[in-house]
Coordinates of C-alpha atoms and ligand atoms in Angstrom, one line a residue:
Chain V
M1432 CA 0.5 -0.3 -0.1
D1433 CA 1.1 3.7 -0.9
I1434 CA 1.7 5.5 2.3
F1435 CA 2.0 8.6 0.6
I1436 CA -1.3 8.5 -1.1
Q1437 CA -2.5 6.9 1.9
Q1438 CA -1.5 10.1 4.3
L1439 CA -2.9 12.3 2.2
V1440 CA -6.0 10.4 1.9
N1441 CA -5.8 10.2 5.6
G1442 CA -5.2 14.0 5.9
I1443 CA -7.6 15.5 3.9
T1444 CA -9.8 14.2 5.8
L1445 CA -8.6 15.1 9.0
G1446 CA -7.5 18.7 7.9
A1447 CA -11.4 19.1 6.5
V1448 CA -12.5 18.6 10.0
Y1449 CA -9.7 21.6 11.2
A1450 CA -11.3 23.8 8.2
V1451 CA -14.8 23.5 9.5
V1452 CA -13.8 24.1 13.3
A1453 CA -11.0 26.7 11.9
L1454 CA -13.8 29.0 10.2
G1455 CA -15.6 28.9 13.8
Y1456 CA -12.1 30.5 15.1
T1457 CA -11.8 32.7 12.3
M1458 CA -15.5 34.4 11.8
V1459 CA -15.6 35.4 15.5
Y1460 CA -12.4 37.0 15.3
G1461 CA -13.4 38.6 11.9
I1462 CA -16.3 40.3 13.3
I1463 CA -15.1 40.8 16.8
Q1464 CA -11.4 40.4 17.1
L1465 CA -11.7 37.8 20.0
I1466 CA -10.1 34.5 20.0
N1467 CA -13.3 32.5 21.4
F1468 CA -10.9 29.9 23.2
A1469 CA -14.1 28.3 24.3
H1470 CA -14.4 27.4 20.4
G1471 CA -12.9 23.7 21.1
E1472 CA -15.0 22.9 23.8
L1473 CA -18.3 23.2 21.5
V1474 CA -16.5 20.7 19.1
M1475 CA -16.7 17.9 22.0
I1476 CA -19.9 18.8 23.5
G1477 CA -21.3 18.1 20.2
A1478 CA -19.7 15.0 20.0
M1479 CA -20.6 13.9 23.4
V1480 CA -24.4 14.9 23.0
A1481 CA -24.3 13.7 19.3
F1482 CA -23.3 9.5 20.7
T1483 CA -25.4 9.9 24.0
L1484 CA -28.3 10.2 21.3
I1485 CA -27.0 8.1 18.9
G1486 CA -26.8 5.3 21.9
L1487 CA -30.4 6.1 22.6
L1488 CA -31.7 6.4 19.6
T1489 CA -30.5 2.8 18.4
S1490 CA -31.6 1.4 21.8
L1491 CA -34.8 2.4 21.1
G1492 CA -34.8 0.5 17.8
V1493 CA -34.0 3.7 15.4
P1494 CA -31.6 2.7 12.7
G1495 CA -28.4 3.5 12.3
L1496 CA -28.2 6.6 9.8
P1497 CA -31.3 8.5 10.5
A1498 CA -30.5 7.9 14.6
V1499 CA -26.7 9.4 13.4
V1500 CA -28.5 12.5 11.7
L1501 CA -31.0 12.9 14.2
A1502 CA -28.4 13.4 16.9
T1503 CA -26.0 15.6 15.1
L1504 CA -29.1 17.7 14.3
C1505 CA -29.6 17.9 18.5
A1506 CA -26.4 18.3 18.9
M1507 CA -26.1 21.1 16.6
L1508 CA -28.8 23.1 18.5
V1509 CA -27.3 22.5 21.5
C1510 CA -24.3 23.7 20.4
A1511 CA -26.0 26.7 18.6
L1512 CA -27.6 27.3 22.4
L1513 CA -24.9 27.0 23.8
G1514 CA -23.0 29.6 21.6
Y1515 CA -25.6 32.3 21.8
A1516 CA -25.0 32.1 25.5
M1517 CA -21.7 32.5 25.8
E1518 CA -21.8 35.8 23.8
R1519 CA -24.5 37.2 25.6
M1520 CA -23.2 36.1 28.9
A1521 CA -19.2 36.0 28.7
Y1522 CA -18.8 38.4 26.1
R1523 CA -21.3 41.2 25.0
P1524 CA -20.9 42.8 28.4
L1525 CA -17.0 43.2 27.8
R1526 CA -17.6 44.6 24.6
G1527 CA -15.9 48.1 25.2
A1528 CA -13.4 46.5 28.0
P1529 CA -9.9 46.0 26.9
R1530 CA -8.9 43.4 24.9
L1531 CA -7.5 41.2 27.4
A1532 CA -10.6 41.1 29.3
P1533 CA -12.8 39.1 26.8
L1534 CA -10.0 36.9 26.0
I1535 CA -9.9 35.4 29.8
S1536 CA -13.4 35.2 29.6
A1537 CA -13.1 32.6 26.8
I1538 CA -10.1 30.4 28.6
G1539 CA -13.1 31.6 31.7
V1540 CA -15.8 29.7 29.8
S1541 CA -13.6 26.4 28.2
I1542 CA -12.6 25.3 31.7
I1543 CA -16.5 25.8 32.4
L1544 CA -17.3 23.7 29.6
Q1545 CA -15.2 20.9 29.7
H1546 CA -16.1 21.0 33.6
L1547 CA -19.2 20.9 33.0
A1548 CA -19.0 17.6 30.6
L1549 CA -17.0 16.0 32.8
L1550 CA -19.9 16.4 35.6
V1551 CA -22.4 15.3 32.9
W1552 CA -20.4 12.2 31.2
S1553 CA -17.7 11.7 33.7
R1554 CA -14.3 11.1 32.9
N1555 CA -14.2 7.6 30.7
P1556 CA -14.5 8.2 27.0
L1557 CA -17.6 7.7 24.8
A1558 CA -17.3 4.8 22.4
F1559 CA -18.7 6.0 18.8
P1560 CA -21.7 3.5 18.5
Q1561 CA -21.3 1.1 15.6
V1562 CA -24.4 2.0 14.0
V1563 CA -22.6 2.4 10.4
K1564 CA -20.6 -0.1 9.1
T1565 CA -16.8 0.1 8.3
E1566 CA -16.5 -0.5 4.5
S1567 CA -12.9 0.1 3.0
Y1568 CA -12.5 0.8 -0.7
A1569 CA -9.2 0.7 -2.6
L1570 CA -8.1 3.9 -4.2
G1571 CA -4.7 4.1 -6.0
G1572 CA -2.8 2.1 -3.7
A1573 CA -4.6 3.4 -1.1
A1574 CA -7.4 2.0 1.2
V1575 CA -10.4 4.7 1.6
T1576 CA -13.4 4.2 4.1
N1577 CA -17.0 5.5 3.7
I1578 CA -16.7 7.0 7.1
Q1579 CA -13.5 9.2 5.4
I1580 CA -16.1 9.9 2.3
G1581 CA -18.6 10.8 4.6
I1582 CA -16.3 13.1 6.5
L1583 CA -15.1 14.7 3.2
A1584 CA -18.6 15.1 2.0
I1585 CA -20.0 16.6 4.6
S1586 CA -16.9 19.1 5.1
I1587 CA -17.3 20.3 1.5
F1588 CA -20.9 20.8 2.1
M1589 CA -20.8 23.1 4.9
M1590 CA -17.8 25.3 3.9
G1591 CA -19.6 25.6 0.4
G1592 CA -22.7 26.4 2.7
L1593 CA -20.8 28.9 4.6
A1594 CA -19.4 30.5 1.5
W1595 CA -22.4 31.2 -0.5
L1596 CA -24.0 32.8 3.0
V1597 CA -20.9 34.8 3.6
Y1598 CA -20.6 35.7 0.3
R1599 CA -23.6 35.8 -1.5
T1600 CA -26.3 36.8 1.0
R1601 CA -27.8 40.1 2.4
L1602 CA -26.9 38.6 6.2
G1603 CA -23.5 37.4 4.8
T1604 CA -22.2 41.2 3.5
A1605 CA -23.4 42.5 6.7
M1606 CA -21.1 40.3 8.3
R1607 CA -18.4 41.3 6.1
A1608 CA -19.4 45.3 6.4
T1609 CA -19.3 45.2 10.0
S1610 CA -16.1 43.3 10.6
Q1611 CA -14.9 45.8 8.0
N1612 CA -16.0 49.4 9.4
P1613 CA -18.6 48.1 12.5
Q1614 CA -19.5 52.1 12.8
M1615 CA -20.2 52.2 9.5
A1616 CA -22.7 49.6 9.5
A1617 CA -24.4 50.5 12.5
L1618 CA -25.3 54.2 10.2
L1619 CA -26.4 51.7 7.9
G1620 CA -29.0 50.2 10.1
V1621 CA -27.0 46.9 11.1
D1622 CA -27.7 45.6 14.5
A1623 CA -24.0 44.6 15.2
N1624 CA -24.8 42.7 18.8
R1625 CA -27.2 40.5 16.1
V1626 CA -24.6 40.0 13.5
I1627 CA -22.5 39.0 16.3
A1628 CA -25.0 36.7 17.6
V1629 CA -25.9 35.1 14.6
T1630 CA -22.1 34.6 13.4
F1631 CA -21.8 32.6 17.2
I1632 CA -24.3 30.3 16.5
I1633 CA -23.3 29.4 13.0
G1634 CA -19.9 28.7 14.4
A1635 CA -21.2 26.7 16.9
A1636 CA -23.4 24.9 14.9
L1637 CA -20.2 24.0 12.4
A1638 CA -18.5 22.6 16.0
A1639 CA -20.8 20.2 16.7
V1640 CA -20.9 18.7 13.2
A1641 CA -17.4 18.5 13.5
G1642 CA -17.4 16.9 17.0
V1643 CA -19.3 14.4 15.7
M1644 CA -17.1 13.8 12.6
V1645 CA -13.9 13.7 14.8
G1646 CA -15.8 11.9 17.0
S1647 CA -16.3 9.4 14.1
Y1648 CA -13.1 9.0 13.0
Y1649 CA -11.4 8.1 16.0
G1650 CA -14.1 6.1 17.5
I1651 CA -14.3 8.0 20.8
A1652 CA -15.6 11.1 22.5
Q1653 CA -14.4 12.7 25.5
Y1654 CA -14.2 15.7 28.2
T1655 CA -11.0 16.7 27.0
M1656 CA -10.9 15.8 23.2
G1657 CA -12.0 20.0 22.4
S1658 CA -8.4 21.3 24.1
A1659 CA -5.9 19.7 21.6
L1660 CA -8.4 19.8 18.2
G1661 CA -9.0 23.0 19.5
L1662 CA -5.7 24.3 19.3
K1663 CA -4.9 22.7 16.1
A1664 CA -8.0 24.4 14.1
F1665 CA -6.9 28.0 15.6
C1666 CA -3.3 27.4 14.4
A1667 CA -5.2 26.2 10.9
A1668 CA -7.1 29.4 11.1
V1669 CA -3.6 31.2 12.0
L1670 CA -2.4 29.2 9.3
G1671 CA -4.6 30.5 6.8
G1672 CA -4.9 34.2 8.3
I1673 CA -7.2 34.6 10.9
G1674 CA -10.0 36.5 10.0
N1675 CA -10.0 35.3 6.8
I1676 CA -12.6 32.9 5.6
P1677 CA -10.7 31.0 2.3
G1678 CA -7.7 31.1 4.4
A1679 CA -9.2 28.9 7.5
M1680 CA -10.5 26.2 5.0
L1681 CA -6.8 26.4 3.5
G1682 CA -5.3 26.4 6.9
G1683 CA -6.9 23.3 7.7
I1684 CA -6.8 21.5 5.2
L1685 CA -2.8 22.1 4.9
L1686 CA -2.2 21.3 8.2
G1687 CA -4.1 17.9 8.0
V1688 CA -2.0 16.9 4.7
V1689 CA 1.8 18.4 6.9
E1690 CA 0.3 16.5 10.4
A1691 CA -0.9 12.6 8.4
L1692 CA 2.2 12.9 6.3
G1693 CA 4.8 14.0 9.3
A1694 CA 3.6 11.0 10.9
G1695 CA 3.7 8.3 8.2
Y1696 CA 7.1 9.8 7.3
I1697 CA 9.0 10.6 10.9
G1698 CA 9.9 7.1 12.0
D1699 CA 11.9 6.8 8.7
L1700 CA 12.9 10.1 9.2
T1701 CA 14.5 9.8 12.3
D1702 CA 15.6 6.4 12.3
N1703 CA 12.8 6.1 14.7
V1704 CA 13.6 7.7 16.8
F1705 CA 10.7 9.3 17.0
G1706 CA 7.5 7.7 16.4
S1707 CA 4.2 9.1 14.7
N1708 CA 2.8 9.9 17.9
Y1709 CA 5.1 12.8 17.3
Q1710 CA 2.8 14.0 14.9
D1711 CA 1.3 17.5 16.8
V1712 CA 4.6 18.1 16.7
F1713 CA 3.7 19.0 12.6
A1714 CA 0.9 21.2 12.8
F1715 CA 2.6 23.8 15.2
L1716 CA 6.4 23.4 13.5
V1717 CA 4.2 24.2 10.2
L1718 CA 2.4 27.3 11.9
I1719 CA 6.0 28.6 13.2
V1720 CA 7.2 28.6 9.8
V1721 CA 5.1 29.8 8.2
L1722 CA 4.3 32.9 10.2
V1723 CA 8.3 33.5 10.5
F1724 CA 7.7 33.9 6.6
R1725 CA 4.4 35.1 6.7
P1726 CA 3.6 37.1 9.6
S1727 CA -0.5 37.9 8.8
G1728 CA -1.2 34.2 7.3
L1729 CA -1.2 32.6 3.7
L1730 CA -4.0 35.1 2.8
G1731 CA -4.5 37.4 5.4
E1732 CA -3.8 41.1 4.2
R1733 CA -2.7 42.9 7.6
I1734 CA -1.1 42.2 10.5
G1735 CA -3.5 42.9 13.8
D1736 CA -2.3 44.8 16.3
R1737 CA -4.4 42.6 18.1
A1738 CA -4.5 40.5 21.1
Chain O
M43 CA -42.5 71.0 10.4
S44 CA -39.4 70.7 12.3
M45 CA -37.3 67.5 11.4
L46 CA -34.6 67.9 13.7
A47 CA -34.7 69.8 16.9
V48 CA -31.7 69.9 18.5
R49 CA -31.0 71.2 22.2
D50 CA -27.8 72.2 24.3
L51 CA -26.5 69.5 23.1
E52 CA -22.9 68.1 24.6
V53 CA -20.0 66.1 23.2
R54 CA -17.2 65.2 25.1
Y55 CA -13.9 63.4 24.5
G56 CA -11.9 62.3 28.0
G57 CA -12.5 65.7 30.1
I58 CA -12.3 67.8 26.6
L59 CA -15.9 69.3 26.0
A60 CA -15.7 69.5 22.0
V61 CA -19.2 71.0 21.6
K62 CA -20.6 73.3 24.1
G63 CA -24.5 73.3 24.4
V64 CA -25.3 73.2 20.8
S65 CA -29.2 73.7 19.9
L66 CA -30.4 74.2 15.7
H67 CA -33.0 72.9 14.0
V68 CA -34.0 71.3 10.6
D69 CA -37.5 71.5 9.1
E70 CA -38.7 69.2 6.7
G71 CA -37.4 70.2 2.9
E72 CA -34.9 72.4 3.8
L73 CA -31.3 72.1 3.4
V74 CA -29.5 73.7 6.0
C75 CA -25.8 74.0 6.3
L76 CA -23.8 74.2 9.0
I77 CA -20.1 75.6 8.7
G78 CA -17.3 76.5 10.9
A79 CA -13.1 76.0 11.0
N80 CA -11.5 72.9 11.2
G81 CA -12.1 71.7 14.8
A82 CA -14.9 74.0 15.4
G83 CA -16.7 70.6 16.7
K84 CA -19.0 70.1 13.5
S85 CA -17.8 65.9 12.9
S86 CA -18.8 65.8 16.4
T87 CA -21.9 67.4 16.4
L88 CA -22.9 65.4 13.5
R89 CA -21.9 61.9 14.9
A90 CA -23.8 62.6 18.2
L91 CA -27.0 63.2 15.9
S92 CA -26.3 60.0 14.6
G93 CA -25.5 58.0 17.9
L94 CA -22.1 57.5 17.5
A95 CA -20.5 60.0 20.2
E96 CA -20.4 58.0 23.2
N97 CA -20.6 61.0 25.5
A98 CA -23.1 63.0 24.3
K99 CA -25.8 64.9 26.7
G100 CA -28.9 67.0 25.4
G101 CA -31.8 66.1 23.6
V102 CA -32.1 65.1 19.7
I103 CA -35.8 65.5 18.7
Y104 CA -36.0 63.6 15.4
Q105 CA -39.3 63.7 13.8
E106 CA -41.3 64.7 17.5
R107 CA -39.6 61.8 18.9
D108 CA -36.7 61.9 21.4
I109 CA -34.1 59.7 19.8
A110 CA -31.1 60.8 22.2
A111 CA -30.9 57.1 24.0
R112 CA -31.6 55.2 21.2
P113 CA -28.4 53.4 19.5
A114 CA -26.8 54.6 16.1
F115 CA -28.5 51.6 13.8
E116 CA -32.5 52.7 15.3
R117 CA -31.9 55.8 14.3
A118 CA -30.6 55.0 10.9
R119 CA -34.0 52.5 10.2
A120 CA -35.7 55.8 11.6
G121 CA -34.7 57.6 8.4
L122 CA -31.9 59.7 9.8
A123 CA -28.9 59.0 7.3
L124 CA -25.2 60.0 7.7
V125 CA -22.2 59.8 5.3
P126 CA -19.4 60.5 7.5
E127 CA -16.2 62.1 6.7
G128 CA -13.7 60.0 5.3
R129 CA -17.0 58.6 3.4
G130 CA -16.9 55.3 5.3
I131 CA -17.0 52.7 2.2
F132 CA -16.4 49.1 3.3
A133 CA -13.1 48.6 1.3
Q134 CA -13.3 45.3 0.6
L135 CA -16.9 45.2 -0.3
S136 CA -17.7 45.6 -3.7
V137 CA -19.4 48.6 -5.5
D138 CA -22.6 47.0 -5.6
E139 CA -22.2 45.3 -2.1
N140 CA -21.7 48.7 -0.9
L141 CA -24.8 49.9 -2.8
L142 CA -26.8 47.1 -1.3
M143 CA -25.7 47.4 2.2
G144 CA -27.4 50.6 2.1
A145 CA -30.8 49.2 1.4
Y146 CA -29.9 46.4 4.2
M147 CA -32.9 47.5 6.4
R148 CA -35.3 47.9 3.4
R149 CA -38.0 45.1 2.8
D150 CA -39.7 46.3 -0.1
S151 CA -39.0 45.4 -4.2
G152 CA -37.9 48.3 -5.2
I153 CA -33.9 48.5 -4.5
N154 CA -33.0 47.4 -7.7
A155 CA -34.7 50.7 -9.7
D156 CA -33.5 52.8 -6.9
R157 CA -30.1 51.2 -7.5
D158 CA -30.5 52.3 -11.1
D159 CA -31.5 55.7 -10.4
V160 CA -28.1 56.1 -8.5
F161 CA -26.2 54.8 -11.7
A162 CA -28.0 56.7 -13.5
L163 CA -27.2 60.1 -11.0
F164 CA -23.0 58.6 -11.7
P165 CA -22.8 56.6 -14.6
R166 CA -19.2 56.2 -13.1
L167 CA -20.6 53.5 -10.6
R168 CA -22.0 51.2 -13.2
E169 CA -18.7 51.1 -14.6
R170 CA -17.2 50.3 -11.9
R171 CA -19.9 47.7 -10.2
S172 CA -17.9 44.7 -9.4
Q173 CA -14.8 46.9 -8.3
T174 CA -14.1 46.9 -4.7
G175 CA -14.7 49.9 -2.8
G176 CA -10.9 50.4 -1.9
T177 CA -9.9 50.7 -5.5
L178 CA -11.9 53.7 -5.7
S179 CA -10.1 56.9 -6.1
G180 CA -11.6 59.8 -4.1
G181 CA -14.6 61.4 -5.9
E182 CA -15.7 57.9 -7.3
Q183 CA -15.9 57.1 -3.3
Q184 CA -17.8 60.3 -2.3
M185 CA -20.3 59.5 -5.2
L186 CA -20.8 55.9 -3.6
A187 CA -21.1 57.1 -0.2
L188 CA -23.8 59.4 -1.5
G189 CA -25.5 57.1 -3.6
R190 CA -25.4 54.1 -0.8
A191 CA -27.2 57.0 1.6
L192 CA -30.0 57.3 -0.9
M193 CA -30.5 53.6 -1.4
S194 CA -31.5 53.8 2.4
R195 CA -34.2 56.0 1.4
P196 CA -33.4 58.8 4.2
K197 CA -35.8 61.3 5.4
L198 CA -33.0 63.7 6.9
L199 CA -29.8 63.3 5.0
M200 CA -26.2 64.4 7.1
L201 CA -23.2 64.9 5.0
D202 CA -20.1 65.5 6.2
E203 CA -17.8 67.4 4.4
P204 CA -18.5 65.8 1.0
S205 CA -16.1 68.0 -1.0
M206 CA -13.2 67.2 1.1
G207 CA -10.1 66.4 -0.9
L208 CA -12.1 66.0 -4.3
A209 CA -11.4 68.2 -7.8
P210 CA -13.4 71.2 -8.1
L211 CA -15.1 69.1 -11.5
V212 CA -16.1 66.4 -9.2
V213 CA -17.2 68.8 -6.1
R214 CA -19.7 70.5 -8.8
R215 CA -21.2 67.6 -9.7
I216 CA -21.3 66.2 -5.8
F217 CA -23.1 69.8 -5.5
E218 CA -25.2 69.5 -7.9
V219 CA -26.7 66.2 -6.7
I220 CA -27.1 67.2 -3.2
R221 CA -29.1 69.9 -4.6
D222 CA -31.2 67.7 -7.1
I223 CA -31.8 64.9 -3.5
N224 CA -33.3 68.1 -1.3
A225 CA -35.3 69.2 -4.4
R226 CA -37.0 65.4 -4.3
G227 CA -37.8 66.0 -1.2
V228 CA -35.1 64.7 1.2
T229 CA -34.8 66.6 3.9
V230 CA -30.5 67.6 4.4
L231 CA -27.9 68.9 6.9
L232 CA -24.6 69.9 5.2
V233 CA -21.2 69.9 6.8
E234 CA -19.1 71.9 4.8
Q235 CA -15.3 73.6 5.2
N236 CA -16.5 75.1 1.7
A237 CA -18.5 78.0 2.8
K238 CA -19.0 80.1 0.2
A239 CA -20.6 76.9 -2.0
A240 CA -22.5 75.4 0.7
L241 CA -23.9 79.1 1.8
E242 CA -25.1 79.1 -2.1
L243 CA -26.7 76.1 -1.9
A244 CA -28.6 76.6 1.2
T245 CA -31.4 77.7 2.4
R246 CA -30.5 78.3 5.8
A247 CA -27.1 78.3 8.1
Y248 CA -25.5 77.4 11.4
V249 CA -21.8 78.8 11.8
M250 CA -19.6 77.1 14.7
E251 CA -16.5 78.0 16.4
S252 CA -14.9 76.2 18.8
G253 CA -17.9 74.0 19.7
R254 CA -21.1 76.9 19.7
I255 CA -22.8 78.2 17.2
T256 CA -22.2 81.9 17.1
L257 CA -24.2 83.0 13.9
E258 CA -27.2 81.6 12.5
G259 CA -29.9 82.8 10.1
E260 CA -30.9 82.7 6.1
A261 CA -27.9 81.4 4.0
R262 CA -28.5 84.4 1.4
A263 CA -28.0 87.0 4.6
L264 CA -25.0 85.1 5.8
L265 CA -23.3 85.1 2.4
N266 CA -23.4 88.8 2.8
D267 CA -22.9 89.5 6.5
P268 CA -19.1 90.8 6.5
K269 CA -18.0 88.9 9.9
V270 CA -18.6 85.2 7.7
R271 CA -17.1 87.1 4.2
E272 CA -14.0 87.6 6.3
A273 CA -13.6 84.3 8.4
Y274 CA -14.7 81.6 5.9
L275 CA -15.5 83.3 2.6
G276 CA -10.9 84.4 2.5
E277 CA -11.9 88.3 1.9
S278 CA -10.6 91.0 3.7
V279 CA -13.2 93.6 4.6
A280 CA -12.7 97.1 3.1
P281 CA -11.8 100.0 5.4
Ligands
ADP1941 N1 -12.2 61.1 18.7 C1 -11.6 62.6 19.5 N2 -10.6 62.1 20.6 C2 -10.8 63.5 21.1 N3 -10.4 64.2 20.5 C3 -11.6 64.5 19.2 C4 -11.7 63.5 18.9 N4 -12.5 63.4 17.6 C5 -12.4 65.3 17.7 N5 -11.8 65.6 18.6 C6 -11.7 66.9 19.0 O1 -12.8 68.2 19.0 C7 -12.8 69.0 18.4 C8 -13.6 68.9 17.6 O2 -12.9 68.1 16.2 P1 -14.4 67.9 15.5 O3 -15.9 67.0 15.4 O4 -13.4 66.6 14.4 O5 -14.6 69.0 14.7 P2 -14.7 69.5 13.3 O6 -15.6 68.6 12.1 O7 -15.3 70.6 12.7 O8 -13.8 70.0 12.3 C9 -11.4 68.9 17.8 O9 -10.1 69.6 19.0 C10 -11.2 67.9 18.2 O10 -9.8 67.6 18.0
MG1942 MG1 -15.0 67.2 11.0

């Protein structure tokens, strides 16, 4: 089996998930210049809620695929509500405050959500209920599973949908206008608070789907899964140029591919001193290298002076 | 009928009082101008009226309602439009998208027709409709800012130095359009440093100096006022 193609396929799949999560970071940053550190926890909550519901639904006799779809929709709703609530309670009251304040508030929200999940689901990982039978197909020397194909298809669909919303609708135009010049947007009748709330809701719903995808990819979900994933997705957003939507998509895919190729070849390259458990290093290595040469990211236009 | 009545407006920046108790009124259908030297407080006044000044005090009655406590977006939705100093073009939105943002709060079916009207008024904008706002020249940006404000179908249009930094030919066109807009029934409050052009256009005028209104009256009368002629029209008064 061709390692290169295999790792490329794995990387693109995982990268698509990173991209979906990175969109949440970048959209919020684009509009209020806040790094929403709690975004990764939304991915986790989405996975936990969905896994629990899938288990519940299948035990009630609902067939596999409908159960997954229904559970994912519920997880999207839960996360959307959470996203809205955190905006209202933790960020909106700090709108005029110095930049560090909402950032610290975001870290607080992240800790609260993680421990809330610990209370509800305990520290034991939830296994992805085996409702959809994994099947493998050969592709140019590599194996692609139906789960991977599903993840890729859903990610592309969501990214396309988001691009359509942001670049083709009245709401999306208002989002971009608010992000470029909030005062002028207000002078044209745009209620910035509403636009910001919608941004959080959309990002959170995307995070929920990403949670289900990454959970089904690895087969488990746990209350700590949001931190590392969130950090990588945040790196992906910075890599692409934070605030830039195509940048988040590019950054996510790129990070996934580099990580997978790195994991595939690190043993050979280092004479087996380092194993594929060092794969996380690559994400951050790429980030540092790119930022040294392009401080505003691959597609970012200007260097923000913001935290 | 009174469109706008402002009473004892104050705007503060930190410890500095930039607008020190301004009272003025604009009646329906009027074209009123506010002139004054750089730093007099004209922009601060307009920003306060549109709800952008954070530390503003005083009464703002717009169409018989006290709007002093309303946020900027609500005032805009009530038909109170401001084309700010610097024009506020969304640099990364296309000309078309900038114009559509002008109609953001509208839900009627006349939006496309209104855009065609703007294009008829400024054919240059039609040629550049898919270019981003940031690539336009200063004059084109001012046309876009004006067109965008018109797309919101304002009742009271406030303009902050629309002629600033523009070539004389463009300035003339902008002033023509302002006159047109007013003739079509839109009430206008115009802030200008180009005092002569503004006074020739306006029905009434206010003169502002260091945060206060120091003169007011018919625009024609102010145009012949020796103090105005000396201070704002650059003429020395004969001894
Ligand atoms: N954002 C601000 N912060 C501090 N001072 C300001 C600010 N904006 C305006 N000022 C001050 O307020 C006064 C009035 O300014 P402005 O309203 O812009 O006058 P004008 O438009 O007539 O030139 C000036 O002295 C200016 O320096
Ligand atoms: Mg000014």
